[in-house]
Short mmCIF file of C-alpha atoms and ligand atoms in Angstrom, two decimals:
data_model
loop_
_atom_site.label_atom_id
_atom_site.label_comp_id
_atom_site.label_asym_id
_atom_site.label_seq_id
_atom_site.Cartn_x
_atom_site.Cartn_y
_atom_site.Cartn_z
CA UNK A 1 140.97 142.37 123.20
CA UNK A 2 138.51 145.17 123.96
CA UNK A 3 138.05 147.44 120.93
CA UNK A 4 135.81 150.43 120.33
CA UNK A 5 135.10 151.56 116.78
CA UNK A 6 134.30 155.27 116.55
CA UNK A 7 132.22 155.81 113.42
CA UNK A 8 131.08 152.25 113.96
CA UNK A 9 128.03 152.35 111.71
CA UNK A 10 129.86 153.67 108.68
CA UNK A 11 131.00 151.52 105.81
CA UNK A 12 134.50 150.78 107.12
CA UNK A 13 133.65 150.94 110.83
CA UNK A 14 130.79 148.48 110.69
CA UNK A 15 132.61 145.89 108.57
CA UNK A 16 135.73 146.23 110.74
CA UNK A 17 133.80 146.03 114.01
CA UNK A 18 131.75 143.02 113.00
CA UNK A 19 134.80 141.31 111.49
CA UNK A 20 136.93 141.77 114.63
CA UNK A 21 134.04 140.59 116.84
CA UNK A 22 133.55 137.50 114.70
CA UNK A 23 137.27 136.83 115.19
CA UNK A 24 136.73 136.78 118.97
CA UNK A 25 137.49 140.34 120.09
CA UNK A 26 135.12 142.30 122.35
CA UNK A 27 133.91 145.13 120.14
CA UNK A 28 131.68 148.13 120.80
CA UNK A 29 130.67 150.10 117.73
CA UNK A 30 129.95 153.72 118.62
CA UNK A 31 128.35 156.33 116.43
CA UNK A 32 126.69 159.70 117.00
CA UNK A 33 124.00 158.66 114.52
CA UNK A 34 121.47 157.29 117.02
CA UNK A 35 119.02 156.19 114.33
CA UNK A 36 121.60 153.96 112.68
CA UNK A 37 122.51 152.46 116.08
CA UNK A 38 118.84 151.75 116.85
CA UNK A 39 118.30 150.20 113.41
CA UNK A 40 121.35 147.97 113.74
CA UNK A 41 120.17 146.82 117.15
CA UNK A 42 116.86 145.93 115.47
CA UNK A 43 118.80 143.96 112.85
CA UNK A 44 118.55 146.58 110.09
CA UNK A 45 122.03 147.23 108.67
CA UNK A 46 122.77 150.63 107.03
CA UNK A 47 124.87 148.99 104.30
CA UNK A 48 124.34 145.97 102.10
CA UNK A 49 127.46 143.78 101.93
CA UNK A 50 127.50 140.07 101.16
CA UNK A 51 128.12 138.04 104.32
CA UNK A 52 127.89 140.98 106.72
CA UNK A 53 124.60 139.99 108.34
CA UNK A 54 125.74 136.41 108.86
CA UNK A 55 128.97 137.65 110.43
CA UNK A 56 126.98 139.97 112.71
CA UNK A 57 124.80 137.07 113.86
CA UNK A 58 127.96 135.04 114.57
CA UNK A 59 129.45 137.90 116.59
CA UNK A 60 126.19 138.30 118.50
CA UNK A 61 126.12 134.57 119.28
CA UNK A 62 129.54 134.96 120.94
CA UNK A 63 128.24 138.06 122.71
CA UNK A 64 131.24 139.91 121.28
CA UNK A 65 129.58 142.95 119.80
CA UNK A 66 127.45 145.84 121.02
CA UNK A 67 126.41 149.22 119.69
CA UNK A 68 126.12 152.61 121.37
CA UNK A 69 125.62 156.26 120.53
CA UNK A 70 127.81 157.19 123.48
CA UNK A 71 131.43 157.69 122.35
CA UNK A 72 132.32 158.19 126.02
CA UNK A 73 131.05 154.83 127.21
CA UNK A 74 132.70 153.04 124.29
CA UNK A 75 136.10 154.64 124.95
CA UNK A 76 136.27 154.03 128.71
CA UNK A 77 135.66 150.28 128.41
CA UNK A 78 138.15 149.61 125.60
CA UNK A 79 141.92 149.36 125.33
CA UNK A 80 142.05 150.00 121.59
CA UNK A 81 140.05 152.92 120.18
CA UNK A 82 139.75 152.66 116.41
CA UNK A 83 138.55 155.75 114.53
CA UNK A 84 136.79 154.98 111.25
CA UNK A 85 134.82 158.15 110.63
CA UNK A 86 134.32 159.60 107.15
CA UNK A 87 136.97 161.84 105.61
CA UNK A 88 135.07 163.09 102.57
CA UNK A 89 136.47 165.20 99.76
CA UNK A 90 136.46 168.92 100.50
CA UNK A 91 137.20 171.86 98.20
CA UNK A 92 139.89 171.41 95.51
CA UNK A 93 140.58 167.85 96.62
CA UNK A 94 141.38 168.87 100.20
CA UNK A 95 140.20 166.29 102.74
CA UNK A 96 137.35 167.38 104.98
CA UNK A 97 138.71 166.44 108.43
CA UNK A 98 135.81 167.74 110.55
CA UNK A 99 134.41 164.35 111.53
CA UNK A 100 137.90 163.11 112.42
CA UNK A 101 138.73 166.18 114.54
CA UNK A 102 135.45 165.88 116.44
CA UNK A 103 136.03 162.17 117.03
CA UNK A 104 139.57 162.79 118.32
CA UNK A 105 138.33 165.46 120.76
CA UNK A 106 135.52 163.17 122.02
CA UNK A 107 137.94 160.28 122.48
CA UNK A 108 140.45 162.45 124.35
CA UNK A 109 137.77 163.87 126.64
CA UNK A 110 136.58 160.34 127.53
CA UNK A 111 140.01 158.85 128.21
CA UNK A 112 140.77 157.89 131.80
CA UNK A 113 143.63 155.42 131.28
CA UNK A 114 146.14 154.34 128.62
CA UNK A 115 144.71 153.70 125.14
CA UNK A 116 146.02 152.62 121.79
CA UNK A 117 144.37 155.06 119.40
CA UNK A 118 144.09 153.78 115.84
CA UNK A 119 143.18 155.91 112.81
CA UNK A 120 141.62 153.63 110.20
CA UNK A 121 140.05 156.45 108.20
CA UNK A 122 141.89 157.48 105.04
CA UNK A 123 143.78 160.62 106.06
CA UNK A 124 146.45 162.89 104.52
CA UNK A 125 150.05 162.10 105.42
CA UNK A 126 150.95 163.70 108.75
CA UNK A 127 147.50 163.29 110.33
CA UNK A 128 148.76 160.89 113.01
CA UNK A 129 151.18 163.54 114.27
CA UNK A 130 148.43 166.18 114.26
CA UNK A 131 146.09 163.80 116.07
CA UNK A 132 148.60 163.16 118.85
CA UNK A 133 148.95 166.89 119.48
CA UNK A 134 145.18 167.40 119.46
CA UNK A 135 144.56 164.54 121.89
CA UNK A 136 147.18 165.80 124.33
CA UNK A 137 145.41 169.16 124.28
CA UNK A 138 142.00 167.65 125.16
CA UNK A 139 142.98 165.06 127.77
CA UNK A 140 141.47 165.49 131.22
CA UNK A 141 144.91 165.00 132.73
CA UNK A 142 148.43 165.09 131.30
CA UNK A 143 149.13 161.88 133.24
CA UNK A 144 146.93 159.90 130.88
CA UNK A 145 149.08 158.21 128.24
CA UNK A 146 148.29 156.89 124.76
CA UNK A 147 149.94 155.54 121.62
CA UNK A 148 148.96 156.52 118.06
CA UNK A 149 148.61 154.01 115.21
CA UNK A 150 147.75 154.36 111.52
CA UNK A 151 145.94 151.27 110.20
CA UNK A 152 144.54 151.89 106.70
CA UNK A 153 141.90 149.66 105.17
CA UNK A 154 141.69 148.25 101.62
CA UNK A 155 138.06 147.19 101.40
CA UNK A 156 136.15 147.26 98.11
CA UNK A 157 132.41 147.89 97.95
CA UNK A 158 130.61 144.65 97.18
CA UNK A 159 133.39 142.47 98.62
CA UNK A 160 134.16 144.31 101.87
CA UNK A 161 133.59 141.30 104.15
CA UNK A 162 135.73 139.02 101.97
CA UNK A 163 138.42 141.70 101.76
CA UNK A 164 138.38 142.26 105.54
CA UNK A 165 138.45 138.56 106.48
CA UNK A 166 141.09 137.71 103.83
CA UNK A 167 143.46 140.70 103.74
CA UNK A 168 146.49 140.62 101.46
CA UNK A 169 148.37 142.37 104.25
CA UNK A 170 147.87 144.38 107.42
CA UNK A 171 149.56 147.79 107.49
CA UNK A 172 150.51 149.21 110.89
CA UNK A 173 151.99 152.70 111.16
CA UNK A 174 153.45 153.51 114.59
CA UNK A 175 156.70 154.57 116.27
CA UNK A 176 155.85 152.67 119.46
CA UNK A 177 156.90 149.03 119.82
CA UNK A 178 154.22 148.32 122.43
CA UNK A 179 151.53 149.66 120.09
CA UNK A 180 152.93 147.59 117.24
CA UNK A 181 152.76 144.51 119.47
CA UNK A 182 149.20 145.37 120.51
CA UNK A 183 148.16 145.61 116.85
CA UNK A 184 149.90 142.35 115.97
CA UNK A 185 147.87 140.75 118.76
CA UNK A 186 144.66 142.34 117.43
CA UNK A 187 145.25 140.89 113.97
CA UNK A 188 146.88 137.67 115.18
CA UNK A 189 144.13 135.51 113.69
CA UNK A 190 144.55 136.89 110.17
CA UNK A 191 146.82 134.82 107.96
CA UNK A 192 148.76 137.46 106.01
CA UNK A 193 151.92 139.59 106.17
CA UNK A 194 151.90 142.39 108.77
CA UNK A 195 153.81 145.45 107.56
CA UNK A 196 154.94 147.71 110.36
CA UNK A 197 156.27 151.13 109.43
CA UNK A 198 156.12 154.66 110.76
CA UNK A 199 152.81 156.53 110.56
CA UNK A 200 153.53 158.77 107.56
CA UNK A 201 154.45 155.84 105.34
CA UNK A 202 151.38 153.93 106.51
CA UNK A 203 149.12 156.87 105.65
CA UNK A 204 150.87 157.17 102.27
CA UNK A 205 150.43 153.45 101.46
CA UNK A 206 146.68 153.91 101.26
CA UNK A 207 146.88 156.81 98.78
CA UNK A 208 149.58 155.12 96.74
CA UNK A 209 147.50 151.93 96.42
CA UNK A 210 144.29 153.66 95.37
CA UNK A 211 146.06 156.03 93.00
CA UNK A 212 147.94 153.11 91.43
CA UNK A 213 144.65 151.24 90.87
CA UNK A 214 143.18 154.38 89.29
CA UNK A 215 146.28 154.76 87.12
CA UNK A 216 145.95 151.20 85.82
CA UNK A 217 142.36 151.86 84.84
CA UNK A 218 143.17 155.11 83.06
CA UNK A 219 146.17 153.43 81.41
CA UNK A 220 144.12 150.58 79.94
CA UNK A 221 141.40 152.99 78.82
CA UNK A 222 144.02 154.99 76.93
CA UNK A 223 145.48 151.83 75.38
CA UNK A 224 141.93 150.87 74.36
CA UNK A 225 141.50 154.16 72.51
CA UNK A 226 144.75 153.57 70.60
CA UNK A 227 143.58 150.01 69.80
CA UNK A 228 140.44 151.42 68.20
CA UNK A 229 142.50 153.81 66.07
CA UNK A 230 144.96 151.16 64.88
CA UNK A 231 142.46 148.27 64.57
CA UNK A 232 143.99 146.24 67.38
CA UNK A 233 141.83 144.34 69.87
CA UNK A 234 142.11 145.46 73.49
CA UNK A 235 141.20 142.05 74.90
CA UNK A 236 144.00 140.38 72.98
CA UNK A 237 146.37 143.10 74.17
CA UNK A 238 145.29 142.53 77.78
CA UNK A 239 145.71 138.78 77.37
CA UNK A 240 149.24 139.41 76.14
CA UNK A 241 149.96 141.80 79.01
CA UNK A 242 148.55 139.90 81.97
CA UNK A 243 150.60 136.81 81.22
CA UNK A 244 153.58 138.88 82.34
CA UNK A 245 153.84 138.19 86.09
CA UNK A 246 155.12 141.73 86.60
CA UNK A 247 151.85 143.10 85.19
CA UNK A 248 149.04 140.65 86.06
CA UNK A 249 145.45 141.07 84.96
CA UNK A 250 143.74 142.96 87.76
CA UNK A 251 142.47 146.51 87.15
CA UNK A 252 143.07 146.18 83.43
CA UNK A 253 139.43 146.08 82.30
CA UNK A 254 138.57 149.02 80.04
CA UNK A 255 135.30 150.76 80.80
CA UNK A 256 133.54 154.11 81.18
CA UNK A 257 136.13 155.29 83.70
CA UNK A 258 136.48 154.64 87.42
CA UNK A 259 133.71 155.80 89.74
CA UNK A 260 132.87 155.29 93.38
CA UNK A 261 133.52 157.32 96.54
CA UNK A 262 137.16 156.41 97.03
CA UNK A 263 139.40 156.36 93.98
CA UNK A 264 138.46 159.91 92.92
CA UNK A 265 138.61 161.24 96.46
CA UNK A 266 141.95 159.63 97.27
CA UNK A 267 143.77 160.59 94.08
CA UNK A 268 142.49 164.17 94.40
CA UNK A 269 143.60 164.29 98.02
CA UNK A 270 147.04 162.94 97.08
CA UNK A 271 147.32 165.55 94.33
CA UNK A 272 146.29 168.25 96.82
CA UNK A 273 148.68 167.44 99.64
CA UNK A 274 151.41 166.39 97.21
CA UNK A 275 151.26 169.80 95.51
CA UNK A 276 151.12 171.56 98.86
CA UNK A 277 154.32 169.72 99.78
CA UNK A 278 155.89 170.97 96.54
CA UNK A 279 155.84 167.72 94.57
CA UNK A 280 155.25 167.50 90.80
CA UNK A 281 152.01 165.50 90.52
CA UNK A 282 151.58 165.70 86.72
CA UNK A 283 151.05 161.98 86.23
CA UNK A 284 148.35 161.77 88.89
CA UNK A 285 146.55 164.70 87.25
CA UNK A 286 146.77 162.93 83.91
CA UNK A 287 145.10 159.86 85.45
CA UNK A 288 142.13 162.02 86.44
CA UNK A 289 142.05 163.84 83.10
CA UNK A 290 141.99 160.53 81.24
CA UNK A 291 139.17 159.36 83.47
CA UNK A 292 137.05 162.43 82.74
CA UNK A 293 137.80 161.99 79.01
CA UNK A 294 136.65 158.37 79.07
CA UNK A 295 132.99 159.12 79.71
CA UNK A 296 133.14 162.19 77.47
CA UNK A 297 134.20 160.03 74.51
CA UNK A 298 131.28 157.65 75.12
CA UNK A 299 128.86 160.59 75.28
CA UNK A 300 130.29 162.04 72.06
CA UNK A 301 129.96 158.72 70.25
CA UNK A 302 126.32 158.36 71.28
CA UNK A 303 125.69 161.95 70.18
CA UNK A 304 127.19 161.17 66.77
CA UNK A 305 125.05 158.11 66.14
CA UNK A 306 121.86 159.81 67.40
CA UNK A 307 122.27 163.23 65.83
CA UNK A 308 120.03 162.45 62.84
CA UNK A 309 117.35 160.82 64.96
CA UNK A 310 114.40 162.91 66.16
CA UNK A 311 112.96 162.35 69.65
CA UNK A 312 115.76 159.92 70.34
CA UNK A 313 115.59 157.57 73.29
CA UNK A 314 118.58 155.92 74.97
CA UNK A 315 118.34 152.91 77.30
CA UNK A 316 121.07 153.04 79.98
CA UNK A 317 121.71 149.64 81.56
CA UNK A 318 123.37 149.95 84.98
CA UNK A 319 123.36 153.05 87.21
CA UNK A 320 125.78 152.14 90.02
CA UNK A 321 129.51 152.79 89.66
CA UNK A 322 130.16 149.05 89.37
CA UNK A 323 128.30 145.76 89.66
CA UNK A 324 127.67 144.36 93.15
CA UNK A 325 126.66 147.66 94.73
CA UNK A 326 123.81 150.20 94.61
CA UNK A 327 126.24 153.07 95.18
CA UNK A 328 126.04 155.73 92.45
CA UNK A 329 128.66 158.10 93.88
CA UNK A 330 130.84 159.39 91.01
CA UNK A 331 129.10 156.87 88.76
CA UNK A 332 129.94 157.40 85.05
CA UNK A 333 126.34 156.39 84.28
CA UNK A 334 125.04 159.44 86.14
CA UNK A 335 127.39 161.68 84.16
CA UNK A 336 126.21 160.06 80.92
CA UNK A 337 122.54 160.50 81.80
CA UNK A 338 123.02 164.16 82.69
CA UNK A 339 124.74 164.78 79.32
CA UNK A 340 122.03 162.91 77.38
CA UNK A 341 119.32 164.95 79.10
CA UNK A 342 121.17 168.14 78.18
CA UNK A 343 120.92 167.08 74.52
CA UNK A 344 117.15 166.57 74.88
CA UNK A 345 117.40 162.79 74.78
CA UNK A 346 114.72 160.67 76.41
CA UNK A 347 116.50 158.28 78.79
CA UNK A 348 115.24 155.05 80.28
CA UNK A 349 117.35 153.41 82.96
CA UNK A 350 117.42 149.89 84.30
CA UNK A 351 119.57 148.76 87.22
CA UNK A 352 119.04 145.39 88.95
CA UNK A 353 119.36 146.83 92.48
CA UNK A 354 118.29 150.46 92.11
CA UNK A 355 114.58 151.16 91.76
CA UNK A 356 114.63 154.96 91.83
CA UNK A 357 117.07 157.73 91.10
CA UNK A 358 118.13 159.74 94.14
CA UNK A 359 119.13 162.76 92.18
CA UNK A 360 116.57 164.92 90.40
CA UNK A 361 117.08 164.71 86.67
CA UNK A 362 113.90 165.53 84.80
CA UNK A 363 110.71 164.10 83.33
CA UNK A 364 112.53 162.82 80.24
CA UNK A 365 114.27 160.24 82.47
CA UNK A 366 112.39 157.13 83.56
CA UNK A 367 113.46 154.28 85.80
CA UNK A 368 112.39 151.03 84.12
CA UNK A 369 111.79 147.84 86.07
CA UNK A 370 113.25 145.51 83.45
CA UNK A 371 115.69 145.47 80.56
CA UNK A 372 112.76 145.00 78.17
CA UNK A 373 110.88 147.98 79.54
CA UNK A 374 114.00 150.16 79.36
CA UNK A 375 114.83 149.26 75.75
CA UNK A 376 111.37 149.27 74.10
CA UNK A 377 111.30 151.90 71.32
CA UNK A 378 114.86 152.91 72.18
CA UNK A 379 117.35 153.96 69.53
CA UNK A 380 120.43 152.92 71.46
CA UNK A 381 121.36 150.69 74.39
CA UNK A 382 124.32 151.72 76.54
CA UNK A 383 125.70 149.04 78.88
CA UNK A 384 127.36 151.00 81.72
CA UNK A 385 127.73 148.40 84.49
CA UNK A 386 128.83 144.80 84.36
CA UNK A 387 125.81 143.18 86.03
CA UNK A 388 125.50 139.46 85.29
CA UNK A 389 122.08 139.79 83.62
CA UNK A 390 123.47 142.15 80.99
CA UNK A 391 125.95 139.50 79.83
CA UNK A 392 123.15 137.14 78.87
CA UNK A 393 120.28 139.41 77.83
CA UNK A 394 118.40 138.21 74.74
CA UNK A 395 119.49 140.61 72.00
CA UNK A 396 117.08 139.16 69.43
CA UNK A 397 114.12 140.01 71.64
CA UNK A 398 115.49 143.47 72.45
CA UNK A 399 116.17 144.14 68.76
CA UNK A 400 112.51 143.53 67.89
CA UNK A 401 111.33 146.05 70.47
CA UNK A 402 113.73 148.82 69.52
CA UNK A 403 113.39 151.65 67.02
CA UNK A 404 117.04 151.63 65.96
CA UNK A 405 119.63 148.96 66.71
CA UNK A 406 122.71 150.58 68.22
CA UNK A 407 124.49 149.13 71.25
CA UNK A 408 127.33 150.86 73.09
CA UNK A 409 128.99 148.33 75.38
CA UNK A 410 131.02 150.45 77.83
CA UNK A 411 132.11 147.29 79.68
CA UNK A 412 132.97 145.01 76.74
CA UNK A 413 130.71 142.33 78.19
CA UNK A 414 128.75 141.54 75.01
CA UNK A 415 130.27 139.58 72.15
CA UNK A 416 130.42 141.85 69.06
CA UNK A 417 129.55 138.84 66.89
CA UNK A 418 126.48 138.08 69.00
CA UNK A 419 125.39 141.71 68.68
CA UNK A 420 125.97 141.67 64.92
CA UNK A 421 124.04 138.43 64.44
CA UNK A 422 121.12 140.00 66.33
CA UNK A 423 121.19 142.94 63.90
CA UNK A 424 122.89 145.56 66.09
CA UNK A 425 125.64 147.98 65.21
CA UNK A 426 128.06 147.39 68.09
CA UNK A 427 130.56 149.73 69.74
CA UNK A 428 132.78 148.50 72.53
CA UNK A 429 135.85 149.99 74.22
CA UNK A 430 138.99 149.20 72.27
CA UNK A 431 137.31 146.65 70.01
CA UNK A 432 136.49 146.90 66.31
CA UNK A 433 133.05 148.19 65.51
CA UNK A 434 131.36 145.03 64.20
CA UNK A 435 128.61 145.64 61.72
CA UNK A 436 130.35 148.76 60.45
CA UNK A 437 130.38 147.17 56.98
CA UNK A 438 126.57 146.79 57.02
CA UNK A 439 124.48 149.38 55.18
CA UNK A 440 121.96 151.33 57.22
CA UNK A 441 118.97 149.18 56.29
CA UNK A 442 119.06 146.95 59.34
CA UNK A 443 119.22 150.08 61.52
CA UNK A 444 116.25 151.86 59.96
CA UNK A 445 113.91 149.15 61.22
CA UNK A 446 110.91 151.18 61.95
CA UNK A 447 110.43 154.91 61.89
CA UNK A 448 107.95 155.81 64.59
C1 UDX B 1 138.44 151.01 95.88
C2 UDX B 1 139.72 150.21 96.16
O1 UDX B 1 139.75 149.08 95.31
C3 UDX B 1 139.73 149.75 97.62
O2 UDX B 1 140.93 149.07 97.90
C4 UDX B 1 139.61 150.98 98.53
O3 UDX B 1 139.62 150.59 99.89
C5 UDX B 1 138.34 151.73 98.20
O4 UDX B 1 138.33 152.12 96.81
P1 UDX B 1 135.91 150.53 95.37
O5 UDX B 1 135.77 152.01 95.31
O6 UDX B 1 134.89 149.73 96.09
O7 UDX B 1 137.35 150.15 96.04
O8 UDX B 1 135.89 150.06 93.87
P2 UDX B 1 136.78 149.16 92.90
O9 UDX B 1 136.26 147.78 92.90
O10 UDX B 1 138.22 149.37 93.18
O11 UDX B 1 136.41 149.85 91.48
C6 UDX B 1 136.58 151.25 91.38
C7 UDX B 1 136.11 151.69 90.00
O12 UDX B 1 137.04 151.25 89.00
C8 UDX B 1 134.74 151.15 89.60
O13 UDX B 1 134.03 152.18 88.94
C9 UDX B 1 135.08 150.04 88.62
O14 UDX B 1 134.06 149.82 87.67
C10 UDX B 1 136.34 150.59 87.96
N1 UDX B 1 137.22 149.55 87.41
C11 UDX B 1 137.77 148.63 88.25
C12 UDX B 1 137.50 149.57 86.05
O15 UDX B 1 136.98 150.40 85.31
N2 UDX B 1 138.36 148.64 85.56
C13 UDX B 1 138.93 147.69 86.35
O16 UDX B 1 139.67 146.87 85.82
C14 UDX B 1 138.63 147.68 87.74
#
């Protein structure tokens, strides 16, 4: 089938376009960002996702994919026009729809025969209806027909190609049987259930999924806090929970709170349009409140252990919002670093895939090039992201280079016993503070 992807160099558009082309469809990825188009044509991808480049080469070998900065030329040669432009968070959680509105107008102006128009971007419920009205208004002729489809995506950063090529399900939102059939044909080569519903429910599925994932994370973080207060062990609790098939084990890892560009944005958008529709969204608000509290409690704990230390230095391991990506949007580590700087802490940061900090912090923050460099003369290590190399770092060596031996493990990836044996006082999330029975001697190693 001939498909154009509008917003085809963005995160979702590029993965979707390359994935569909690799599956044998004729795809043209269109984007107004000429530089990105030129770079992609030179083989330079704007995003780093495992397997994406290989898939692009495969699609190119079949001659199934091309790139253009002309929305018009992409639309007129395709039967399915898929819109995957950004819908970023606006004020008070409202979705900024500008890119989508502009894309819809450009598509309508280019149309010269029947199209199936698919909105893949994450959009508030009711957008498909609005889009149909807008397109009708901007068509060159009222004789040109089209069908609208909602087709949300469920791709995670760091595993987007795997998630696209192995979907748990395909969601199609349309009132038109022909459009539903067209979409079934588009996704024919994917081995998974295809759920066809009307557009509003399809749009809602995306928000419900992301908000549910966020709720699970905030839930387990709250359970972890109670575990700490009652001397229970969160990992044992999770082991006992996940064995229940109704619960499972995914999205039950306690941590510094969820970050990233999507979960925050989507739950805030759901709260916004849910409230506008008159719904009581108290639970969704509580999920966000818990998430904000999660990083606050880590910051407070670090403040407590450092308060008696002059010229304190904290080593933050991991800057991105999760392992497997260099994305720092809504990263809890950034929040932590800002708070530490406010309390006149020196901060050294190490992240395996980020060499410099985009955002301006100040001269008391340095970007180290190794774990060792980050932790030398530090008073506290804070593990913020679950990168593989942090699981196995040599604590004995790090201990010898540090001024004080505190470790805050915001991802519970280090064994408390291993930390204790190396001489650290350990703090995890929902686990007993090992080493709490030790006197302070092993902490006052060297006063510099
Ligand atoms: C998410 C959704 O998973 C995906 O379906 C949607 O399309 C886009 O948003 P992503 O933002 O890439 O994907 O991140 P995800 O892997 O879901 O993690 C989100 C955040 O939750 C990260 O900060 C992660 O560290 C945190 N997390 C995840 C936890 O704290 N605990 C967990 O158990 C799982």
